[in-house]
Tab-separated table of C-alpha atoms in Angstrom:
chain	number	residue	atom	x	y	z
X	1	UNK	CA	-0.104	0.074	0.164
X	2	UNK	CA	1.220	3.358	-0.958
X	3	UNK	CA	2.317	6.029	2.020
X	4	UNK	CA	2.433	10.009	0.969
X	5	UNK	CA	3.340	12.435	3.124
X	6	UNK	CA	2.240	16.347	3.849
X	7	UNK	CA	5.182	18.590	3.010
X	8	UNK	CA	4.737	22.168	4.424
X	9	UNK	CA	7.525	24.789	2.755
X	10	UNK	CA	6.543	28.051	4.436
X	11	UNK	CA	7.469	31.669	4.457
X	12	UNK	CA	9.029	30.909	0.896
X	13	UNK	CA	10.135	33.840	-0.691
X	14	UNK	CA	13.596	34.978	-2.353
X	15	UNK	CA	16.049	36.092	0.577
X	16	UNK	CA	14.196	34.774	3.482
X	17	UNK	CA	16.042	33.577	6.378
X	18	UNK	CA	12.477	32.579	8.183
X	19	UNK	CA	11.915	30.044	5.572
X	20	UNK	CA	11.156	26.179	6.979
X	21	UNK	CA	10.147	23.261	5.753
X	22	UNK	CA	8.016	20.855	7.171
X	23	UNK	CA	6.913	17.002	6.371
X	24	UNK	CA	4.319	14.791	8.232
X	25	UNK	CA	5.215	11.190	8.788
X	26	UNK	CA	4.186	8.799	5.810
X	27	UNK	CA	0.653	7.919	5.929
X	28	UNK	CA	-1.870	6.072	3.974
X	29	UNK	CA	-3.242	7.745	1.449
X	30	UNK	CA	-7.048	8.628	3.206
X	31	UNK	CA	-4.734	9.627	6.263
X	32	UNK	CA	-2.838	12.081	4.416
X	33	UNK	CA	-5.526	13.546	2.719
X	34	UNK	CA	-7.285	14.283	5.723
X	35	UNK	CA	-4.628	15.923	6.771
X	36	UNK	CA	-3.976	18.034	4.210
X	37	UNK	CA	-7.328	19.020	4.502
X	38	UNK	CA	-6.720	20.111	8.062
X	39	UNK	CA	-3.646	22.307	6.898
X	40	UNK	CA	-5.228	23.822	4.632
X	41	UNK	CA	-8.580	24.801	6.736
X	42	UNK	CA	-5.411	26.480	9.330
X	43	UNK	CA	-6.560	23.653	11.945
X	44	UNK	CA	-2.539	22.180	12.147
X	45	UNK	CA	-0.413	24.518	13.581
X	46	UNK	CA	2.730	22.308	13.925
X	47	UNK	CA	2.563	22.077	10.506
X	48	UNK	CA	2.028	25.457	9.616
X	49	UNK	CA	0.200	28.147	11.755
X	50	UNK	CA	-2.873	30.015	9.966
X	51	UNK	CA	-3.195	33.393	8.623
X	52	UNK	CA	-6.192	34.932	8.820
X	53	UNK	CA	-6.150	36.962	5.604
X	54	UNK	CA	-4.401	34.808	2.672
X	55	UNK	CA	-5.389	33.230	-0.582
X	56	UNK	CA	-5.116	29.856	-1.535
X	57	UNK	CA	-4.251	28.707	-4.902
X	58	UNK	CA	-4.379	25.124	-5.921
X	59	UNK	CA	-1.255	24.783	-8.358
X	60	UNK	CA	-1.158	21.558	-9.293
X	61	UNK	CA	-3.356	18.457	-8.603
X	62	UNK	CA	-1.935	17.977	-4.643
X	63	UNK	CA	-0.280	21.137	-4.019
X	64	UNK	CA	-2.154	24.105	-3.020
X	65	UNK	CA	0.304	27.568	-2.305
X	66	UNK	CA	-0.697	29.808	0.436
X	67	UNK	CA	-0.427	33.793	-0.404
X	68	UNK	CA	-0.193	36.041	2.818
X	69	UNK	CA	1.179	39.818	3.060
X	70	UNK	CA	3.535	40.091	6.172
X	71	UNK	CA	3.745	42.521	8.609
X	72	UNK	CA	6.458	44.276	6.535
X	73	UNK	CA	3.902	44.606	3.794
X	74	UNK	CA	5.764	42.122	1.692
X	75	UNK	CA	3.929	39.227	-0.091
X	76	UNK	CA	4.891	35.568	1.100
X	77	UNK	CA	3.684	32.201	0.130
X	78	UNK	CA	3.371	29.148	1.962
X	79	UNK	CA	3.493	25.379	-0.290
X	80	UNK	CA	1.766	22.733	0.834
X	81	UNK	CA	2.519	19.726	-0.797
X	82	UNK	CA	0.600	15.719	-0.270
X	83	UNK	CA	3.576	13.855	-1.813
X	84	UNK	CA	3.326	9.934	-2.414
X	85	UNK	CA	6.474	8.122	-0.607
X	86	UNK	CA	8.673	5.886	-3.470
X	87	UNK	CA	11.290	5.012	-1.295
X	88	UNK	CA	12.475	4.466	2.317
């Protein structure tokens, strides 16, 4: 049975020292999809803190980007991906 992970690339912008990447443990597809959906709703703060005023954009079948404006006024992006594990 295939396993999947949820990958979060947070605060993704050029020359940003706050950029960080996190991933879930490998999960069954249904569990990983449920986790992916919870991250998008802002319910998984360990992976990605919620943002009030943000724009969610589906950029691929299993990938969503969240655009938001930082306190300094610059636009930033978080990328959330549901990916199949092909080797462990």
